[in-house]
């Protein structure tokens, strides 16, 4: 794995298979932890109450047949061979599907989109855009704005269910692993031992999250591999020792026989069988850290055979043991020989911790992605590794997950209710993935709609069957993920809706460039030394918070930069293409616009690195503009403001008069005179880039003319004087005449979240000593 990006680098042809096999081995601990520990609780949940294990073995063989075909059709056929191919620049997950759809069809709700975003190297389309015979479905989606909202709501639902799975999976995994103590204790004793031990392990697991997983991550793959080998060996032993003919139960005939005998009880028991595919979504969600081939090899060669052998082994044991009356005795450990039961218990607990760690890290990741789409309140994101990209920790979410996990463990106290809740969360995410993938087949792959419909109907019907079986258990635990999803969906939708309305308010209340240029000495405006970074969501115009600032304090900095930090529907934005720089007004005004673009999986820079890179980018922009004759272009101020340069790339992107044929090589601002040593140097903090100016007024042959030298000198002096971060401190209220629902959502819901979540200064890592907040009241 690439230590900088955490993604699989392309190996050389000589070492390709060696690298792929290494990635496949590493994926065992990250991708398959949750899926691998499902044998701990599948049979136990299935036979909890709805059906019983009889001497005819029709029930256990029917369940085994369902487990086999479910594992074969969903993880193997759907994910490994189809969904994994719907990646977004190598990234997977719900947001990857949504991002791909938004690039191929105009359905995104992000307000600050630009044409220049499509010039990003990562903004690639799966196939060439359609020029003739545009898909009717695409036209229909783009035409109806309500469908755009419905699509985002579907993505939010998938996100909420992933977060719900982050609550339920650690609880059921650790509880099921520790429940192996039940066979060594009396019923009265294990009730007072299993719950406290499970809670203690969960507390330790969440308490260690802030250290990150990079220190112990190398242990994950060996633990899961040891677990898979253990359950495989146990499966082979039970098959040979108890019932070698158990393989006959793999026939689909046993499924029909099972449903015919058990009727409604068998249908309701599908909620337990569903748990055999928990964690399958991780194969797609963690695609960016590995490769398609590595995940495919790991699943088909190790994980899938091991799981099938484990389930067959348990079924073989149960087919010869019918006098089992209590639900816990039909669990995983009853089929483990007593001589190896304690070692297996230890490996199971370690495997459950690894599987829980994977879903917790995935929850952090998807919440971070939700923030990039303005769909989640701002929370503090801590990067736990300097080398591995994407390893993050969110303190608030971590402790909330811990409290909810312990509450689930103490409240439910059995695998049945936990399994019902977990099953509904898992199958909901899979249904969302199926629906989004069917859109990708039409919009991104340009396949016939009938093919997408066949995919949707085939896999959707299987998942709908399991979904109905889980939903019927509403009062027996399935209410929990629905309640969590309702709370999270309300929170996310209120935050996103109000954020969009605030942006529209800013657009209607921005001031003109003429107003900014009119500010001068005649009006008593003073330009003070330093750099003023005015943060705004606008990509053009002067934000209202700056006009409020100047009105109350008639002074602003000598160098003024309007900074817009925006998200682009791509997973990563290359650092060389991150900054768009342009002027605001004439060169003498020393005002600039900087648009900083991030992908939904990008790591936001710390403020020192951002400030130094911004100064370097401004210097490069000044130099590039001079070399292109930008000062003599004769464009008006409004036209000049629309000219944005991608600093660090080889294309000068100018709008509205963008010339795609015009190419400018990146030029480091460095001019040296062997006879002179008087220079101005801007060394970016924590950056390899070094910008050097030489100001030699006696040298008439200098490449930099007088105006450029003055501008660069002003930039350096402003940096030496210090940087101030000017941000809006907003209060939002609903407009008079709004509906009661709108008033409750804005006046109470959004303002409550704003007061109790991280502010934009924390999210952008702005130092408090350099922060200037401008109060703004938004009437929406």
XYZ file of C-alpha atoms in Angstrom:
780
model
C 0.000 0.000 0.000
C 1.108 3.505 -0.733
C 2.019 4.991 2.682
C 1.100 8.488 1.566
C -2.352 7.873 0.157
C -3.292 4.572 1.719
C -4.187 3.328 -1.742
C -2.727 0.503 -3.672
C -0.034 1.794 -5.941
C 0.290 0.261 -9.361
C 2.930 -2.434 -9.080
C 5.452 -3.151 -11.744
C 4.807 -6.058 -14.081
C 7.555 -8.103 -12.447
C 6.138 -7.765 -8.929
C 2.475 -7.359 -9.844
C 1.235 -10.720 -8.590
C 3.368 -10.512 -5.474
C 1.931 -7.068 -4.693
C -1.631 -8.185 -5.435
C -1.311 -11.203 -3.155
C 0.109 -8.989 -0.399
C -2.850 -6.621 -0.759
C -5.230 -9.580 -0.703
C -3.654 -10.735 2.557
C -3.863 -7.227 4.063
C -7.514 -6.911 3.046
C -8.456 -9.802 5.330
C -8.065 -7.653 8.436
C -9.668 -4.496 7.060
C -12.401 -5.682 4.716
C -13.519 -9.086 5.965
C -13.460 -8.747 9.736
C -17.211 -8.228 10.072
C -18.173 -10.813 7.455
C -15.853 -13.467 8.890
C -17.320 -13.468 12.400
C -20.928 -13.945 11.260
C -20.858 -17.738 11.982
C -20.824 -16.781 15.663
C -24.457 -15.710 15.644
C -26.276 -16.718 12.419
C -27.718 -20.073 13.545
C -28.296 -18.739 17.044
C -30.368 -15.827 15.733
C -32.219 -17.936 13.175
C -33.388 -20.555 15.690
C -34.140 -18.029 18.430
C -37.944 -18.389 18.439
C -39.539 -18.537 14.995
C -38.485 -22.086 14.111
C -37.207 -25.099 16.043
C -34.628 -27.727 15.233
C -36.444 -31.049 14.731
C -35.242 -34.614 14.213
C -36.097 -34.505 10.506
C -33.278 -31.952 9.988
C -35.436 -30.136 7.431
C -35.017 -26.869 9.315
C -31.238 -26.957 9.678
C -30.711 -28.121 6.097
C -33.087 -25.466 4.803
C -31.234 -22.772 6.750
C -27.883 -24.061 5.416
C -29.236 -23.946 1.852
C -30.437 -20.371 2.371
C -27.061 -19.371 3.847
C -25.139 -20.935 0.963
C -27.171 -19.322 -1.804
C -27.328 -15.971 -0.034
C -23.536 -15.907 0.301
C -23.190 -16.987 -3.315
C -25.623 -14.523 -4.865
C -25.063 -11.363 -2.796
C -21.370 -11.080 -1.781
C -19.987 -13.208 -4.622
C -22.153 -12.448 -7.663
C -23.429 -8.979 -6.811
C -20.468 -7.355 -5.061
C -17.382 -9.183 -6.324
C -18.372 -9.366 -9.988
C -20.623 -6.323 -10.516
C -20.693 -3.639 -7.813
C -16.911 -3.525 -7.351
C -16.648 -2.395 -10.967
C -18.786 0.674 -10.220
C -15.857 2.413 -8.532
C -15.181 6.133 -8.598
C -11.516 6.622 -9.507
C -10.742 3.486 -7.522
C -12.959 4.480 -4.568
C -16.052 2.636 -3.420
C -19.029 3.135 -1.149
C -22.334 4.986 -1.225
C -20.747 8.369 -1.887
C -18.663 6.942 -4.716
C -21.825 5.806 -6.504
C -23.518 9.152 -5.872
C -20.442 11.049 -7.052
C -20.295 9.063 -10.301
C -23.983 9.692 -10.950
C -23.596 13.436 -10.298
C -20.727 13.684 -12.794
C -22.627 11.895 -15.547
C -25.971 13.601 -14.943
C -26.849 17.062 -13.659
C -28.476 15.884 -10.419
C -26.113 17.324 -7.790
C -27.462 19.699 -5.148
C -24.056 21.222 -4.372
C -24.590 24.939 -5.058
C -21.076 26.188 -5.860
C -20.361 24.093 -8.947
C -18.060 25.468 -11.640
C -17.228 24.536 -15.203
C -13.568 24.488 -14.178
C -14.247 21.523 -11.904
C -14.770 19.351 -14.956
C -11.162 20.067 -15.995
C -9.824 18.127 -12.994
C -7.815 15.067 -13.922
C -9.876 12.975 -11.461
C -13.141 14.248 -12.966
C -13.061 11.476 -15.512
C -16.116 9.890 -17.024
C -16.484 6.126 -17.288
C -17.359 6.445 -20.953
C -17.512 9.342 -23.384
C -20.584 11.509 -22.757
C -23.560 10.802 -24.946
C -23.979 13.109 -27.887
C -26.938 11.465 -29.580
C -29.915 9.540 -28.304
C -29.533 10.706 -24.712
C -31.031 8.304 -22.232
C -34.627 9.154 -21.461
C -33.986 8.252 -17.841
C -31.142 10.775 -17.703
C -33.316 13.513 -19.206
C -36.113 12.615 -16.804
C -33.799 12.751 -13.776
C -32.271 16.071 -14.781
C -35.653 17.644 -15.521
C -37.331 16.976 -12.171
C -35.642 18.733 -9.250
C -37.608 16.672 -6.749
C -35.794 13.584 -8.004
C -32.464 15.247 -7.192
C -33.618 15.633 -3.599
C -34.976 12.071 -3.523
C -31.616 10.761 -4.744
C -29.763 12.636 -1.999
C -32.263 11.395 0.598
C -31.564 7.839 -0.563
C -27.835 8.427 -0.089
C -28.533 9.911 3.355
C -30.583 6.820 4.245
C -27.695 4.549 3.295
C -25.347 6.720 5.337
C -27.615 6.612 8.387
C -27.894 2.832 8.200
C -24.100 2.520 8.004
C -23.858 4.624 11.163
C -26.542 2.428 12.744
C -24.504 -0.617 11.787
C -21.566 1.037 13.547
C -23.629 0.908 16.743
C -24.974 -2.634 16.363
C -22.080 -4.603 14.874
C -19.601 -4.096 17.770
C -22.332 -5.008 20.254
C -23.501 -8.233 18.566
C -19.970 -9.295 17.529
C -18.332 -8.968 20.920
C -21.416 -10.259 22.745
C -21.563 -13.368 20.522
C -17.849 -14.035 20.964
C -17.986 -13.692 24.751
C -21.136 -15.829 24.911
C -18.867 -18.858 24.538
C -18.511 -18.637 28.318
C -22.119 -19.805 28.602
C -21.179 -23.426 28.000
C -18.642 -23.329 30.854
C -21.020 -21.722 33.383
C -24.442 -22.274 34.773
C -27.302 -20.165 33.441
C -27.330 -17.951 36.549
C -23.593 -17.361 36.371
C -23.290 -16.491 32.672
C -26.032 -13.853 32.928
C -23.810 -11.922 35.339
C -20.556 -12.568 33.469
C -21.202 -12.155 29.725
C -22.728 -8.653 29.851
C -20.027 -7.052 32.082
C -17.203 -8.641 30.074
C -18.769 -7.495 26.789
C -19.191 -3.946 28.112
C -15.597 -3.886 29.375
C -14.241 -4.966 25.974
C -16.390 -2.344 24.215
C -15.173 0.422 26.540
C -11.553 -0.565 25.909
C -12.179 -0.723 22.164
C -13.617 2.793 21.955
C -11.175 4.256 24.493
C -8.239 3.240 22.283
C -9.668 4.773 19.097
C -7.793 8.079 19.460
C -4.484 6.240 19.146
C -5.433 5.103 15.644
C -5.104 1.631 14.160
C -1.771 2.084 12.407
C 0.142 0.848 15.470
C -1.722 -2.460 15.732
C -3.117 -2.699 12.192
C -0.431 -5.195 11.206
C -2.073 -7.659 13.627
C -5.510 -7.476 11.995
C -4.816 -9.678 8.973
C -3.101 -12.480 10.977
C -5.982 -12.539 13.490
C -8.676 -12.815 10.812
C -6.606 -15.346 8.856
C -6.188 -17.423 12.018
C -9.935 -17.176 12.633
C -10.816 -18.243 9.069
C -8.435 -21.194 9.281
C -9.927 -22.121 12.669
C -13.549 -22.154 11.491
C -12.505 -23.994 8.311
C -10.767 -26.706 10.306
C -13.721 -26.979 12.692
C -16.068 -27.179 9.706
C -14.103 -29.971 8.044
C -13.872 -31.862 11.363
C -17.630 -31.633 12.006
C -18.503 -32.611 8.447
C -16.244 -35.696 8.491
C -17.054 -36.687 12.045
C -20.815 -36.090 12.181
C -22.415 -36.001 8.717
C -20.343 -36.270 5.527
C -23.506 -36.061 3.403
C -24.403 -32.569 4.629
C -23.318 -31.199 1.244
C -26.658 -32.370 -0.154
C -28.318 -29.521 1.744
C -26.695 -27.029 -0.639
C -29.373 -27.894 -3.195
C -32.006 -25.137 -3.683
C -34.637 -27.844 -3.187
C -34.072 -27.654 0.568
C -35.025 -23.964 0.580
C -38.453 -24.712 -0.854
C -38.822 -27.681 1.455
C -37.914 -25.455 4.408
C -40.458 -22.757 3.540
C -43.146 -25.339 2.805
C -42.802 -26.838 6.279
C -42.169 -23.743 8.388
C -44.460 -21.327 6.464
C -44.661 -17.936 8.237
C -42.151 -18.919 10.906
C -39.587 -19.767 8.242
C -40.141 -16.472 6.480
C -39.677 -14.562 9.756
C -36.498 -16.544 10.483
C -34.897 -15.085 7.322
C -33.970 -12.072 9.450
C -31.446 -14.309 11.224
C -30.183 -15.937 8.015
C -29.585 -12.433 6.656
C -26.792 -11.944 9.201
C -24.542 -14.276 7.186
C -23.833 -11.387 4.767
C -23.195 -8.635 7.323
C -20.009 -6.868 6.321
C -20.382 -7.546 2.593
C -20.740 -3.814 1.956
C -17.204 -3.343 3.304
C -15.820 -4.998 0.166
C -17.067 -2.027 -1.836
C -16.657 0.669 0.814
C -12.961 -0.175 1.383
C -12.137 -0.577 -2.299
C -10.008 2.586 -2.294
C -7.497 1.093 0.130
C -6.912 -2.013 -1.963
C -7.626 -3.098 -5.507
C -10.442 -4.910 -7.258
C -8.263 -7.942 -7.976
C -6.946 -8.169 -4.400
C -10.425 -8.085 -2.863
C -11.688 -10.593 -5.411
C -8.833 -13.028 -4.748
C -9.165 -12.767 -0.956
C -12.899 -13.446 -1.012
C -13.015 -16.242 -3.571
C -9.947 -18.130 -2.368
C -10.093 -17.740 1.430
C -13.161 -16.030 2.896
C -15.931 -17.648 0.865
C -14.696 -21.279 1.217
C -13.996 -20.772 4.927
C -17.488 -19.428 5.618
C -19.189 -22.204 3.642
C -17.193 -24.869 5.499
C -17.998 -23.228 8.838
C -21.755 -23.174 8.201
C -21.723 -26.716 6.800
C -19.798 -27.945 9.830
C -22.271 -26.416 12.277
C -25.184 -27.886 10.303
C -23.491 -31.314 10.270
C -23.107 -31.236 14.061
C -26.695 -30.089 14.651
C -28.029 -32.747 12.288
C -26.820 -35.381 14.774
C -27.784 -33.495 17.952
C -31.506 -32.858 18.288
C -31.947 -32.645 22.047
C -30.991 -28.974 22.253
C -33.615 -27.009 24.119
C -32.116 -23.621 24.944
C -31.323 -21.019 22.299
C -27.756 -20.414 23.414
C -26.877 -24.105 23.031
C -27.518 -23.979 19.281
C -24.874 -21.312 18.827
C -21.403 -21.569 17.381
C -19.540 -22.933 20.416
C -21.722 -26.005 20.830
C -20.099 -27.496 17.726
C -16.560 -26.790 19.006
C -14.880 -29.778 20.726
C -14.267 -29.156 24.408
C -10.525 -29.715 24.065
C -10.084 -26.633 21.877
C -13.017 -24.533 23.096
C -10.935 -22.061 25.145
C -8.362 -21.310 22.408
C -11.214 -20.869 19.918
C -12.911 -18.498 22.380
C -9.767 -16.353 22.544
C -9.377 -16.198 18.765
C -13.102 -15.390 18.398
C -12.907 -12.466 20.822
C -9.871 -11.057 18.986
C -11.618 -11.498 15.628
C -14.752 -9.759 16.914
C -12.663 -6.809 18.088
C -11.000 -6.552 14.658
C -14.376 -6.746 12.915
C -15.775 -4.075 15.221
C -12.763 -1.854 14.599
C -13.365 -2.019 10.854
C -16.991 -0.848 11.107
C -16.083 1.904 13.606
C -13.398 3.247 11.245
C -15.896 3.020 8.393
C -18.400 5.056 10.410
C -15.817 7.794 10.970
C -15.014 7.806 7.257
C -18.601 8.072 6.019
C -19.404 10.880 8.477
C -16.362 12.764 7.206
C -17.639 12.286 3.648
C -21.102 13.495 4.689
C -19.554 16.732 5.917
C -18.043 17.324 2.486
C -21.552 17.349 0.989
C -22.841 19.665 3.742
C -25.038 16.797 4.927
C -23.725 16.517 8.477
C -22.986 19.061 11.224
C -19.343 19.989 11.587
C -17.390 17.693 13.892
C -13.714 17.596 14.776
C -11.757 15.235 12.545
C -8.398 14.044 13.903
C -5.938 12.315 11.586
C -4.283 9.570 13.593
C -1.541 8.727 11.106
C 0.935 10.986 9.321
C 1.731 8.304 6.761
C -1.514 6.507 5.981
C -4.102 8.685 4.301
C -7.659 8.408 5.566
C -7.100 7.074 9.091
C -9.277 9.444 11.085
C -10.850 9.718 14.524
C -13.912 11.797 15.451
C -14.111 12.246 19.247
C -17.801 13.192 19.511
C -18.943 10.321 17.301
C -16.657 7.854 19.073
C -18.124 8.474 22.519
C -21.686 8.536 21.190
C -21.102 5.165 19.513
C -19.644 3.756 22.735
C -22.630 4.862 24.827
C -25.094 3.488 22.279
C -23.204 0.170 21.971
C -23.246 -0.347 25.732
C -26.914 0.650 25.888
C -27.742 -1.906 23.166
C -25.792 -4.628 24.968
C -27.344 -3.959 28.362
C -30.817 -3.277 26.962
C -31.218 -6.262 24.624
C -29.060 -8.831 26.435
C -29.532 -11.446 23.703
C -28.461 -12.169 20.164
C -32.041 -12.338 18.882
C -32.903 -8.642 19.351
C -29.425 -7.477 18.354
C -29.589 -9.631 15.218
C -32.996 -8.249 14.240
C -31.718 -4.707 14.565
C -28.421 -5.361 12.786
C -30.090 -7.264 9.963
C -32.424 -4.389 9.109
C -29.540 -1.903 9.024
C -27.425 -4.169 6.816
C -30.123 -4.984 4.271
C -31.158 -1.316 4.023
C -27.640 -0.324 2.985
C -27.594 -3.129 0.416
C -30.918 -1.998 -1.058
C -29.571 1.541 -1.431
C -26.424 0.187 -3.134
C -28.549 -1.893 -5.522
C -30.684 1.115 -6.514
C -27.669 3.399 -7.014
C -25.765 0.750 -8.979
C -28.696 0.330 -11.347
C -28.495 4.082 -12.058
C -24.732 3.772 -12.617
C -25.366 1.009 -15.184
C -27.607 3.372 -17.178
C -26.001 6.789 -16.650
C -22.308 5.935 -16.330
C -21.880 2.687 -18.245
C -24.495 3.596 -20.887
C -25.945 0.090 -20.822
C -29.522 -0.644 -21.911
C -32.149 0.201 -19.255
C -33.394 -3.386 -19.455
C -30.043 -4.617 -18.155
C -30.212 -2.211 -15.212
C -33.816 -3.252 -14.581
C -32.812 -6.926 -14.582
C -30.050 -6.180 -12.052
C -32.471 -4.206 -9.886
C -35.224 -6.806 -9.995
C -33.004 -9.843 -9.445
C -30.902 -8.616 -6.529
C -33.538 -6.170 -5.308
C -36.117 -8.937 -4.944
C -33.709 -11.046 -2.876
C -32.912 -8.114 -0.611
C -36.562 -7.035 -0.438
C -37.452 -10.525 0.816
C -34.900 -10.238 3.617
C -35.934 -6.640 4.287
C -39.566 -7.680 4.812
C -38.493 -10.471 7.162
C -36.444 -7.981 9.193
C -39.104 -5.278 9.191
C -41.719 -7.652 10.593
C -39.513 -7.903 13.708
C -40.108 -4.193 14.424
C -41.110 -4.728 18.058
C -38.350 -7.295 18.628
C -35.357 -5.051 18.024
C -35.765 -3.793 14.441
C -37.188 -0.524 15.783
C -33.720 0.574 16.876
C -32.065 1.166 13.454
C -35.296 2.813 12.258
C -35.237 5.173 15.229
C -31.529 5.932 14.743
C -32.077 6.506 11.025
C -35.024 8.818 11.706
C -32.980 10.948 14.113
C -29.924 11.033 11.849
C -31.952 11.671 8.680
C -33.733 14.583 10.343
C -30.429 16.021 11.534
C -28.736 15.643 8.152
C -31.668 16.985 6.132
C -32.160 20.032 8.385
C -28.447 20.826 8.207
C -28.266 20.387 4.440
C -31.493 22.305 3.729
C -30.489 25.288 5.873
C -26.946 25.314 4.455
C -28.331 25.520 0.905
C -30.731 28.299 1.908
C -27.881 30.228 3.548
C -25.899 29.999 0.334
C -28.865 31.309 -1.652
C -29.180 34.181 0.862
C -25.482 35.004 0.399
C -25.916 34.958 -3.367
C -28.791 37.443 -3.229
C -27.047 39.735 -0.731
C -23.512 39.823 -2.084
C -22.171 43.270 -2.933
C -20.763 44.341 -6.256
C -17.157 44.794 -7.223
C -17.784 48.499 -7.798
C -18.646 48.856 -4.117
C -15.326 47.330 -3.112
C -13.344 49.504 -5.528
C -15.134 52.621 -4.273
C -13.770 52.071 -0.781
C -10.868 54.460 -0.446
C -9.276 57.251 1.504
C -12.146 59.620 0.714
C -14.505 57.424 2.723
C -12.051 57.094 5.594
C -11.102 53.509 4.771
C -7.634 52.514 5.956
C -5.524 49.673 4.536
C -3.639 48.104 7.415
C -0.547 45.886 7.065
C -1.038 42.133 6.762
C -3.097 39.600 4.861
C -6.840 39.303 5.371
C -8.350 35.939 4.446
C -12.105 36.411 4.048
C -13.800 32.988 4.158
C -16.956 32.650 2.112
C -18.970 30.002 0.326
C -19.301 32.210 -2.751
C -17.192 31.562 -5.823
C -17.816 35.078 -7.191
C -18.737 38.494 -5.829
C -18.068 40.101 -2.466
C -19.731 38.385 0.520
C -22.106 40.302 2.741
C -20.091 39.518 5.874
C -17.159 41.524 4.476
C -19.371 44.542 3.825
C -20.640 44.241 7.405
C -17.046 44.076 8.624
C -15.965 47.203 6.716
C -19.100 49.081 7.762
C -18.381 48.570 11.451
C -14.586 48.738 11.230
C -13.535 51.020 8.341
C -10.256 49.249 7.677
C -9.086 46.139 5.906
C -5.763 44.551 5.139
C -3.254 45.584 2.507
C -3.573 42.193 0.826
C -7.101 40.823 0.703
C -7.928 37.255 -0.298
C -11.480 35.946 -0.617
C -11.170 32.234 0.163
C -13.803 29.662 -0.806
C -13.246 26.105 0.447
C -15.509 23.878 -1.638
C -16.128 20.218 -2.297
C -16.059 18.623 -5.727
C -17.854 15.335 -6.574
C -14.590 13.414 -6.923
C -12.791 11.345 -4.269
C -9.499 13.247 -4.477
C -8.266 16.513 -5.953
C -4.549 16.396 -6.880
C -2.574 18.998 -4.886
C -1.331 20.536 -8.147
C -4.944 21.260 -9.133
C -6.298 22.278 -5.750
C -6.029 26.073 -6.030
C -7.893 28.367 -8.395
C -6.456 31.885 -8.169
C -7.847 35.066 -9.697
C -7.937 38.830 -9.177
C -10.680 40.897 -7.605
C -10.308 44.343 -9.116
C -7.157 45.932 -10.588
C -3.642 44.818 -9.592
C -3.102 47.927 -7.469
C -5.985 46.951 -5.218
C -4.095 43.837 -4.047
C -7.267 41.780 -3.800
C -7.491 38.173 -4.932
C -9.872 35.257 -5.020
C -8.761 31.756 -4.053
C -10.978 28.723 -4.519
C -9.655 25.675 -2.675
C -11.110 22.404 -3.956
C -11.296 19.155 -2.022
C -12.733 15.743 -2.852
C -15.035 13.855 -0.502
C -12.137 11.687 0.706
C -9.489 14.388 0.824
C -7.726 15.391 4.032
C -8.043 19.111 4.729
C -4.746 20.834 5.343
C -3.685 22.316 8.640
C -3.722 26.093 8.737
C 0.074 26.553 8.614
C 0.432 24.428 5.513
C -2.609 26.070 3.916
C -1.376 29.609 4.612
C 2.099 28.984 3.246
C 0.798 27.199 0.144
C -1.705 29.982 -0.435
C 1.055 32.625 -0.375
C 3.163 30.513 -2.729
C 0.207 30.068 -5.066
C -0.479 33.815 -5.089
C 3.164 34.480 -5.969
C 3.010 31.912 -8.773
C -0.195 33.478 -10.037
C 1.374 36.954 -10.168
C 4.373 35.612 -12.045
C 2.299 33.560 -14.476
C -0.042 36.443 -15.174
C 2.880 38.712 -15.990
C 4.479 36.131 -18.277
C 1.175 35.780 -20.170
C 0.679 39.503 -20.571
C -2.358 39.455 -18.306
C -1.851 43.057 -17.215
C -2.025 44.246 -20.800
C -5.057 42.186 -21.742
C -7.370 45.186 -21.686
C -10.134 43.264 -19.944
C -12.547 45.034 -17.644
C -12.471 44.425 -13.893
C -15.523 42.174 -14.046
C -13.953 40.077 -16.805
C -10.679 39.931 -14.914
C -12.475 38.592 -11.853
C -13.762 35.652 -13.894
C -10.234 34.669 -14.944
C -9.040 31.880 -12.671
C -5.682 30.152 -12.920
C -5.061 26.586 -11.807
C -1.775 26.989 -10.004
C 0.523 24.006 -10.227
C -1.005 22.451 -13.339
C -0.171 23.014 -16.977
C -3.402 24.680 -18.008
C -4.402 28.285 -17.528
C -8.159 28.115 -17.153
C -9.867 31.371 -17.976
C -13.586 31.895 -18.028
C -15.612 33.045 -19.870
C -12.883 33.250 -22.529
C -11.242 29.942 -21.774
C -8.867 28.709 -24.434
C -8.290 24.978 -24.036
C -5.408 25.076 -26.499
C -3.438 27.508 -24.390
C -0.956 25.709 -22.190
C 1.441 27.245 -19.704
C 4.092 25.300 -17.902
C 4.280 25.726 -14.130
C 6.950 28.327 -13.379
C 8.549 28.597 -9.965
C 8.952 32.232 -9.018
C 12.691 32.398 -8.756
C 14.947 35.027 -10.278
C 18.602 35.157 -9.393
C 21.440 37.564 -10.122
C 24.911 36.180 -9.429
C 26.199 39.588 -8.448
C 23.497 40.444 -5.960
C 22.300 38.807 -2.766
C 19.365 41.031 -1.851
C 16.345 38.750 -2.080
C 12.983 38.126 -0.521
C 12.264 34.548 0.376
C 8.914 32.974 1.262
C 9.531 29.553 2.765
C 6.211 27.735 3.244
C 5.939 26.074 6.620
C 5.947 22.323 6.369
C 6.100 22.404 2.577
C 8.803 21.341 0.161
C 7.982 24.214 -2.138
C 10.168 27.302 -1.777
C 9.317 30.602 -3.402
C 12.159 33.063 -3.862
C 11.991 36.623 -5.172
C 14.984 38.735 -6.110
C 14.285 42.431 -6.204
C 17.105 44.095 -8.136
C 16.018 47.572 -9.129
C 19.384 48.338 -10.793
C 19.052 45.471 -13.238
C 17.036 46.740 -16.193
C 17.053 43.299 -17.799
C 15.169 41.708 -14.906
C 12.333 39.447 -16.004
C 10.056 40.959 -13.405
C 8.918 44.458 -14.291
C 8.528 47.169 -11.704
C 4.842 46.553 -10.995
C 5.327 42.836 -10.523
C 8.258 43.414 -8.155
C 6.156 45.833 -6.150
C 3.290 43.377 -5.930
C 5.529 40.542 -4.820
C 7.188 42.804 -2.260
C 3.781 43.822 -0.906
C 2.857 40.152 -0.624
C 6.003 39.361 1.325
C 5.608 42.363 3.650
C 1.986 41.435 4.263
C 2.979 37.920 5.218
C 5.586 39.272 7.599
C 2.926 41.477 9.235
C 0.660 38.529 9.923
C -2.531 36.928 8.672
C -6.076 37.492 9.919
C -8.911 35.050 9.239
C -12.240 36.845 8.747
C -15.250 34.543 9.089
C -18.973 34.978 9.496
C -20.651 34.102 12.786
C -24.190 33.419 11.673
C -27.547 33.312 13.384
C -30.358 31.864 11.315
C -34.064 32.470 11.670
C -37.057 31.589 9.545
C -38.716 34.405 7.642
C -42.097 35.713 8.847
C -44.954 33.702 7.421
C -43.006 30.447 7.263
C -44.751 27.204 8.129
C -44.488 25.766 11.610
C -42.360 22.862 10.352
C -39.927 25.252 8.673
C -39.695 27.426 11.794
C -39.027 24.411 13.996
C -36.373 23.078 11.584
C -34.522 26.407 11.213
C -35.118 28.296 14.467
C -34.686 25.332 16.779
C -33.148 22.422 14.885
C -30.395 24.146 12.910
C -29.510 26.695 15.592
C -29.297 23.923 18.195
C -26.902 21.988 15.980
C -24.885 25.126 15.197
C -24.456 25.977 18.879
C -23.543 22.455 19.965
C -21.311 21.386 17.082
C -17.915 22.570 15.954
C -17.719 26.006 14.389
C -16.231 26.612 10.927
C -13.061 27.980 12.547
C -12.446 24.596 14.220
C -13.281 22.654 11.069
C -10.846 24.796 9.063
C -8.263 24.753 11.898
C -8.123 28.536 12.234
C -5.946 29.732 15.167
C -8.131 31.631 17.699
C -5.593 34.453 18.038
C -5.911 35.293 14.326
C -9.700 34.928 14.056
C -12.062 37.836 13.343
C -15.732 36.867 13.451
C -18.416 39.024 11.855
C -21.949 38.598 13.139
C -24.546 37.843 10.459
C -28.291 37.285 10.759
C -29.819 35.145 8.025
C -33.547 35.457 7.495
C -34.485 32.451 5.374
